[in-house]
């Protein structure tokens, strides 16, 4: 019978990669707690209008990449392509905006974009998303970068990435800049792709985000928004750079850095790794001071970022260290087998992991199985050991073994002494 496979761009994640994703998640959660963030869980399926309005109707995501369909009641719904839109909606819908002066939130889960799959680019991928509402001071822009540097250091990536920053200004500087670049692109309109010809009069800044090679070439020599920022955006960006300096965080100012979503104002940033290939950004974000208002809320500034977990996991080379040691119970004969349940009971009570192979035929097959499970220690019990009142403990890494009395309580105590040797 023909097998049904996963959809293109979707994948199963198991084994070591799951351990890496969990490691990223646990480490991130630890620092979110220390920096005062609270978790929010929002729906994966939302009203399509939410994304059109927030991300922007001329962006690639909205124009080409959304998993949108009509549900059984005829409503247009979309699998979330990113988390910010849903979190802003929730911030308003739950009334959080009225209860808290500052809201610091994080969320973890799958996102969906109908992009062309390639290394590090999937149609279902996972993000760790962080959002802060209520602070315009650039100290928070720098604090976000600072917090990620702790997370990335603990994951083992210190100095293995670069941080690119830029300012995309506000509606005031953008209105002036629009005239400048419309003039520039109009003179080169022939060379632009059809999408960009359309964007030229609707949303010319989107041309900078086009993936077409010729549009990229034309955009590469254009005037830059960075050189046309209004006074208050300049002050904000300089403040951001000063805080980064105080925090000793090295960044590269990339004046041509633009983002694929329309809601950004002022600070934007991307974390880039050379070890990722073409899809080299594993973390990205920025400020969105007008989004909350545009979504029907009060005038509250916001800033955030998302870690692309699938990409970050690709950067972890070392196997993730298992925190507690793992034990395996190898038995020979029915009397020894009868010890499995009382042993497991005590191990679980003590928060220790003990595995075994049901229906084991030989000691050899059990040792092979323990090896495959990457057990740290194997406890071996047979009729002989029961007669003598002992249990053999084998250290799988070092290959040595010792005998200790066959008594579960003293065994548990002895085990901790055994690790220290
Ligand atoms: P984004 O740049 O679209 O921003 O995505 C953030 C990160 O998600 C990217 O840098 C990348 O690592 C990962 N990512 C995006 N698309 C894919 C894909 N198809 N496959 C694998 N990984 C992918 C946002 O999503 C914003 N919502 C970030 C943000 C939060 N800005 C403010 N707050």
PDB file of N, CA and C in Angstrom, residues 169-233:
ATOM      1  N   UNK A 169      12.897  54.251  10.788  1.00  0.00           N
ATOM      2  CA  UNK A 169      12.203  55.530  10.940  1.00  0.00           C
ATOM      3  C   UNK A 169      10.755  55.418  11.363  1.00  0.00           C
ATOM      4  N   UNK A 170      10.067  56.543  11.245  1.00  0.00           N
ATOM      5  CA  UNK A 170       8.659  56.613  11.645  1.00  0.00           C
ATOM      6  C   UNK A 170       7.868  57.174  10.461  1.00  0.00           C
ATOM      7  N   UNK A 171       6.548  57.255  10.559  1.00  0.00           N
ATOM      8  CA  UNK A 171       5.777  57.769   9.416  1.00  0.00           C
ATOM      9  C   UNK A 171       6.248  59.149   8.948  1.00  0.00           C
ATOM     10  N   UNK A 172       6.786  59.970   9.865  1.00  0.00           N
ATOM     11  CA  UNK A 172       7.225  61.319   9.457  1.00  0.00           C
ATOM     12  C   UNK A 172       8.420  61.233   8.505  1.00  0.00           C
ATOM     13  N   UNK A 173       9.494  60.529   8.949  1.00  0.00           N
ATOM     14  CA  UNK A 173      10.659  60.459   8.053  1.00  0.00           C
ATOM     15  C   UNK A 173      10.368  59.621   6.825  1.00  0.00           C
ATOM     16  N   UNK A 174       9.481  58.630   6.976  1.00  0.00           N
ATOM     17  CA  UNK A 174       9.203  57.777   5.825  1.00  0.00           C
ATOM     18  C   UNK A 174       8.445  58.515   4.733  1.00  0.00           C
ATOM     19  N   UNK A 175       7.547  59.448   5.141  1.00  0.00           N
ATOM     20  CA  UNK A 175       6.787  60.213   4.149  1.00  0.00           C
ATOM     21  C   UNK A 175       7.743  61.021   3.270  1.00  0.00           C
ATOM     22  N   UNK A 176       8.737  61.655   3.897  1.00  0.00           N
ATOM     23  CA  UNK A 176       9.724  62.420   3.118  1.00  0.00           C
ATOM     24  C   UNK A 176      10.553  61.503   2.231  1.00  0.00           C
ATOM     25  N   UNK A 177      10.971  60.390   2.827  1.00  0.00           N
ATOM     26  CA  UNK A 177      11.853  59.480   2.109  1.00  0.00           C
ATOM     27  C   UNK A 177      11.144  58.839   0.912  1.00  0.00           C
ATOM     28  N   UNK A 178       9.835  58.602   1.074  1.00  0.00           N
ATOM     29  CA  UNK A 178       9.066  57.986  -0.006  1.00  0.00           C
ATOM     30  C   UNK A 178       9.222  58.766  -1.304  1.00  0.00           C
ATOM     31  N   UNK A 179       9.105  60.114  -1.207  1.00  0.00           N
ATOM     32  CA  UNK A 179       9.235  60.935  -2.416  1.00  0.00           C
ATOM     33  C   UNK A 179      10.603  60.750  -3.055  1.00  0.00           C
ATOM     34  N   UNK A 180      11.635  60.688  -2.184  1.00  0.00           N
ATOM     35  CA  UNK A 180      12.991  60.542  -2.700  1.00  0.00           C
ATOM     36  C   UNK A 180      13.150  59.222  -3.461  1.00  0.00           C
ATOM     37  N   UNK A 181      12.648  58.125  -2.849  1.00  0.00           N
ATOM     38  CA  UNK A 181      12.889  56.858  -3.545  1.00  0.00           C
ATOM     39  C   UNK A 181      11.906  56.591  -4.681  1.00  0.00           C
ATOM     40  N   UNK A 182      10.722  57.179  -4.614  1.00  0.00           N
ATOM     41  CA  UNK A 182       9.825  57.014  -5.777  1.00  0.00           C
ATOM     42  C   UNK A 182      10.504  57.636  -6.995  1.00  0.00           C
ATOM     43  N   UNK A 183      11.104  58.814  -6.818  1.00  0.00           N
ATOM     44  CA  UNK A 183      11.850  59.445  -7.927  1.00  0.00           C
ATOM     45  C   UNK A 183      12.952  58.510  -8.421  1.00  0.00           C
ATOM     46  N   UNK A 184      13.684  57.959  -7.455  1.00  0.00           N
ATOM     47  CA  UNK A 184      14.814  57.092  -7.813  1.00  0.00           C
ATOM     48  C   UNK A 184      14.343  55.855  -8.575  1.00  0.00           C
ATOM     49  N   UNK A 185      13.320  55.165  -8.046  1.00  0.00           N
ATOM     50  CA  UNK A 185      12.874  53.919  -8.684  1.00  0.00           C
ATOM     51  C   UNK A 185      12.107  54.184  -9.984  1.00  0.00           C
ATOM     52  N   UNK A 186      11.415  55.311 -10.061  1.00  0.00           N
ATOM     53  CA  UNK A 186      10.679  55.614 -11.306  1.00  0.00           C
ATOM     54  C   UNK A 186      11.639  55.695 -12.475  1.00  0.00           C
ATOM     55  N   UNK A 187      12.813  56.268 -12.209  1.00  0.00           N
ATOM     56  CA  UNK A 187      13.810  56.389 -13.279  1.00  0.00           C
ATOM     57  C   UNK A 187      14.323  55.012 -13.723  1.00  0.00           C
ATOM     58  N   UNK A 188      14.143  53.987 -12.863  1.00  0.00           N
ATOM     59  CA  UNK A 188      14.644  52.637 -13.187  1.00  0.00           C
ATOM     60  C   UNK A 188      13.501  51.629 -13.246  1.00  0.00           C
ATOM     61  N   UNK A 189      12.276  52.118 -13.417  1.00  0.00           N
ATOM     62  CA  UNK A 189      11.076  51.273 -13.324  1.00  0.00           C
ATOM     63  C   UNK A 189      11.116  50.064 -14.269  1.00  0.00           C
ATOM     64  N   UNK A 190      11.657  50.251 -15.461  1.00  0.00           N
ATOM     65  CA  UNK A 190      11.724  49.185 -16.466  1.00  0.00           C
ATOM     66  C   UNK A 190      12.332  47.900 -15.901  1.00  0.00           C
ATOM     67  N   UNK A 191      13.376  48.090 -15.080  1.00  0.00           N
ATOM     68  CA  UNK A 191      14.119  46.933 -14.564  1.00  0.00           C
ATOM     69  C   UNK A 191      13.439  46.226 -13.400  1.00  0.00           C
ATOM     70  N   UNK A 192      12.390  46.792 -12.855  1.00  0.00           N
ATOM     71  CA  UNK A 192      11.756  46.189 -11.666  1.00  0.00           C
ATOM     72  C   UNK A 192      10.822  45.038 -12.055  1.00  0.00           C
ATOM     73  N   UNK A 193      10.639  44.076 -11.134  1.00  0.00           N
ATOM     74  CA  UNK A 193       9.698  42.977 -11.383  1.00  0.00           C
ATOM     75  C   UNK A 193       8.270  43.525 -11.303  1.00  0.00           C
ATOM     76  N   UNK A 194       7.314  42.714 -11.758  1.00  0.00           N
ATOM     77  CA  UNK A 194       5.930  43.213 -11.798  1.00  0.00           C
ATOM     78  C   UNK A 194       5.398  43.568 -10.413  1.00  0.00           C
ATOM     79  N   UNK A 195       5.781  42.732  -9.412  1.00  0.00           N
ATOM     80  CA  UNK A 195       5.340  43.018  -8.040  1.00  0.00           C
ATOM     81  C   UNK A 195       5.830  44.397  -7.615  1.00  0.00           C
ATOM     82  N   UNK A 196       7.105  44.691  -7.905  1.00  0.00           N
ATOM     83  CA  UNK A 196       7.686  45.958  -7.453  1.00  0.00           C
ATOM     84  C   UNK A 196       7.136  47.142  -8.242  1.00  0.00           C
ATOM     85  N   UNK A 197       6.799  46.917  -9.506  1.00  0.00           N
ATOM     86  CA  UNK A 197       6.166  48.007 -10.271  1.00  0.00           C
ATOM     87  C   UNK A 197       4.876  48.412  -9.564  1.00  0.00           C
ATOM     88  N   UNK A 198       4.151  47.401  -9.072  1.00  0.00           N
ATOM     89  CA  UNK A 198       2.907  47.666  -8.349  1.00  0.00           C
ATOM     90  C   UNK A 198       3.212  48.343  -7.000  1.00  0.00           C
ATOM     91  N   UNK A 199       4.262  47.826  -6.333  1.00  0.00           N
ATOM     92  CA  UNK A 199       4.613  48.373  -5.019  1.00  0.00           C
ATOM     93  C   UNK A 199       5.085  49.815  -5.105  1.00  0.00           C
ATOM     94  N   UNK A 200       5.669  50.170  -6.252  1.00  0.00           N
ATOM     95  CA  UNK A 200       6.287  51.485  -6.404  1.00  0.00           C
ATOM     96  C   UNK A 200       5.347  52.618  -5.986  1.00  0.00           C
ATOM     97  N   UNK A 201       4.064  52.480  -6.315  1.00  0.00           N
ATOM     98  CA  UNK A 201       3.152  53.573  -5.966  1.00  0.00           C
ATOM     99  C   UNK A 201       2.329  53.278  -4.712  1.00  0.00           C
ATOM    100  N   UNK A 202       2.245  51.980  -4.370  1.00  0.00           N
ATOM    101  CA  UNK A 202       1.456  51.618  -3.196  1.00  0.00           C
ATOM    102  C   UNK A 202       2.299  51.642  -1.922  1.00  0.00           C
ATOM    103  N   UNK A 203       3.462  51.005  -1.982  1.00  0.00           N
ATOM    104  CA  UNK A 203       4.312  50.864  -0.791  1.00  0.00           C
ATOM    105  C   UNK A 203       5.772  50.709  -1.240  1.00  0.00           C
ATOM    106  N   UNK A 204       6.390  51.828  -1.713  1.00  0.00           N
ATOM    107  CA  UNK A 204       7.717  51.715  -2.351  1.00  0.00           C
ATOM    108  C   UNK A 204       8.805  51.125  -1.450  1.00  0.00           C
ATOM    109  N   UNK A 205       8.667  51.258  -0.129  1.00  0.00           N
ATOM    110  CA  UNK A 205       9.701  50.706   0.763  1.00  0.00           C
ATOM    111  C   UNK A 205       9.810  49.182   0.661  1.00  0.00           C
ATOM    112  N   UNK A 206       8.718  48.559   0.222  1.00  0.00           N
ATOM    113  CA  UNK A 206       8.727  47.094   0.082  1.00  0.00           C
ATOM    114  C   UNK A 206       9.688  46.620  -1.003  1.00  0.00           C
ATOM    115  N   UNK A 207      10.028  47.522  -1.946  1.00  0.00           N
ATOM    116  CA  UNK A 207      10.948  47.138  -3.027  1.00  0.00           C
ATOM    117  C   UNK A 207      12.280  46.663  -2.430  1.00  0.00           C
ATOM    118  N   UNK A 208      12.666  47.264  -1.305  1.00  0.00           N
ATOM    119  CA  UNK A 208      13.943  46.884  -0.674  1.00  0.00           C
ATOM    120  C   UNK A 208      13.922  45.449  -0.164  1.00  0.00           C
ATOM    121  N   UNK A 209      12.732  44.899   0.022  1.00  0.00           N
ATOM    122  CA  UNK A 209      12.635  43.552   0.576  1.00  0.00           C
ATOM    123  C   UNK A 209      12.411  42.498  -0.518  1.00  0.00           C
ATOM    124  N   UNK A 210      12.379  42.944  -1.792  1.00  0.00           N
ATOM    125  CA  UNK A 210      12.099  42.015  -2.888  1.00  0.00           C
ATOM    126  C   UNK A 210      13.281  41.061  -3.071  1.00  0.00           C
ATOM    127  N   UNK A 211      12.951  39.775  -3.376  1.00  0.00           N
ATOM    128  CA  UNK A 211      14.030  38.777  -3.487  1.00  0.00           C
ATOM    129  C   UNK A 211      14.526  38.662  -4.932  1.00  0.00           C
ATOM    130  N   UNK A 212      13.871  39.326  -5.872  1.00  0.00           N
ATOM    131  CA  UNK A 212      14.283  39.300  -7.277  1.00  0.00           C
ATOM    132  C   UNK A 212      15.686  39.932  -7.424  1.00  0.00           C
ATOM    133  N   UNK A 213      16.587  39.250  -8.143  1.00  0.00           N
ATOM    134  CA  UNK A 213      17.989  39.725  -8.210  1.00  0.00           C
ATOM    135  C   UNK A 213      18.096  41.116  -8.810  1.00  0.00           C
ATOM    136  N   UNK A 214      17.326  41.365  -9.869  1.00  0.00           N
ATOM    137  CA  UNK A 214      17.447  42.686 -10.507  1.00  0.00           C
ATOM    138  C   UNK A 214      16.920  43.808  -9.602  1.00  0.00           C
ATOM    139  N   UNK A 215      15.823  43.525  -8.905  1.00  0.00           N
ATOM    140  CA  UNK A 215      15.283  44.530  -7.974  1.00  0.00           C
ATOM    141  C   UNK A 215      16.291  44.789  -6.856  1.00  0.00           C
ATOM    142  N   UNK A 216      16.957  43.702  -6.431  1.00  0.00           N
ATOM    143  CA  UNK A 216      17.967  43.844  -5.377  1.00  0.00           C
ATOM    144  C   UNK A 216      19.094  44.741  -5.859  1.00  0.00           C
ATOM    145  N   UNK A 217      19.540  44.512  -7.105  1.00  0.00           N
ATOM    146  CA  UNK A 217      20.633  45.327  -7.663  1.00  0.00           C
ATOM    147  C   UNK A 217      20.241  46.792  -7.743  1.00  0.00           C
ATOM    148  N   UNK A 218      19.029  47.047  -8.200  1.00  0.00           N
ATOM    149  CA  UNK A 218      18.574  48.445  -8.313  1.00  0.00           C
ATOM    150  C   UNK A 218      18.488  49.076  -6.921  1.00  0.00           C
ATOM    151  N   UNK A 219      17.973  48.293  -5.956  1.00  0.00           N
ATOM    152  CA  UNK A 219      17.824  48.804  -4.592  1.00  0.00           C
ATOM    153  C   UNK A 219      19.162  49.067  -3.905  1.00  0.00           C
ATOM    154  N   UNK A 220      20.203  48.323  -4.322  1.00  0.00           N
ATOM    155  CA  UNK A 220      21.497  48.387  -3.621  1.00  0.00           C
ATOM    156  C   UNK A 220      22.198  49.738  -3.737  1.00  0.00           C
ATOM    157  N   UNK A 221      21.823  50.526  -4.739  1.00  0.00           N
ATOM    158  CA  UNK A 221      22.511  51.819  -4.904  1.00  0.00           C
ATOM    159  C   UNK A 221      21.557  53.001  -4.660  1.00  0.00           C
ATOM    160  N   UNK A 222      20.406  52.701  -4.091  1.00  0.00           N
ATOM    161  CA  UNK A 222      19.413  53.775  -3.896  1.00  0.00           C
ATOM    162  C   UNK A 222      19.787  54.641  -2.689  1.00  0.00           C
ATOM    163  N   UNK A 223      19.166  55.809  -2.571  1.00  0.00           N
ATOM    164  CA  UNK A 223      19.329  56.564  -1.314  1.00  0.00           C
ATOM    165  C   UNK A 223      18.816  55.714  -0.150  1.00  0.00           C
ATOM    166  N   UNK A 224      19.295  56.025   1.054  1.00  0.00           N
ATOM    167  CA  UNK A 224      18.921  55.191   2.201  1.00  0.00           C
ATOM    168  C   UNK A 224      18.085  55.965   3.220  1.00  0.00           C
ATOM    169  N   UNK A 225      17.081  55.270   3.784  1.00  0.00           N
ATOM    170  CA  UNK A 225      16.230  55.889   4.806  1.00  0.00           C
ATOM    171  C   UNK A 225      17.074  56.330   6.008  1.00  0.00           C
ATOM    172  N   UNK A 226      18.085  55.516   6.312  1.00  0.00           N
ATOM    173  CA  UNK A 226      18.963  55.813   7.445  1.00  0.00           C
ATOM    174  C   UNK A 226      19.520  57.238   7.371  1.00  0.00           C
ATOM    175  N   UNK A 227      19.829  57.677   6.149  1.00  0.00           N
ATOM    176  CA  UNK A 227      20.393  59.031   5.983  1.00  0.00           C
ATOM    177  C   UNK A 227      19.308  60.107   5.963  1.00  0.00           C
ATOM    178  N   UNK A 228      18.057  59.690   6.055  1.00  0.00           N
ATOM    179  CA  UNK A 228      16.943  60.654   5.984  1.00  0.00           C
ATOM    180  C   UNK A 228      16.021  60.559   7.204  1.00  0.00           C
ATOM    181  N   UNK A 229      16.579  60.111   8.324  1.00  0.00           N
ATOM    182  CA  UNK A 229      15.742  59.972   9.526  1.00  0.00           C
ATOM    183  C   UNK A 229      15.383  61.345  10.093  1.00  0.00           C
ATOM    184  N   UNK A 230      14.199  61.447  10.692  1.00  0.00           N
ATOM    185  CA  UNK A 230      13.819  62.703  11.333  1.00  0.00           C
ATOM    186  C   UNK A 230      14.593  62.834  12.654  1.00  0.00           C
ATOM    187  N   UNK A 231      14.560  64.006  13.243  1.00  0.00           N
ATOM    188  CA  UNK A 231      15.379  64.291  14.413  1.00  0.00           C
ATOM    189  C   UNK A 231      15.093  63.318  15.575  1.00  0.00           C
ATOM    190  N   UNK A 232      13.809  63.055  15.862  1.00  0.00           N
ATOM    191  CA  UNK A 232      13.540  62.218  17.042  1.00  0.00           C
ATOM    192  C   UNK A 232      13.907  60.751  16.770  1.00  0.00           C
ATOM    193  N   UNK A 233      13.810  60.316  15.527  1.00  0.00           N
ATOM    194  CA  UNK A 233      14.241  58.934  15.226  1.00  0.00           C
ATOM    195  C   UNK A 233      15.758  58.808  15.340  1.00  0.00           C
TER     196      UNK A 233
END
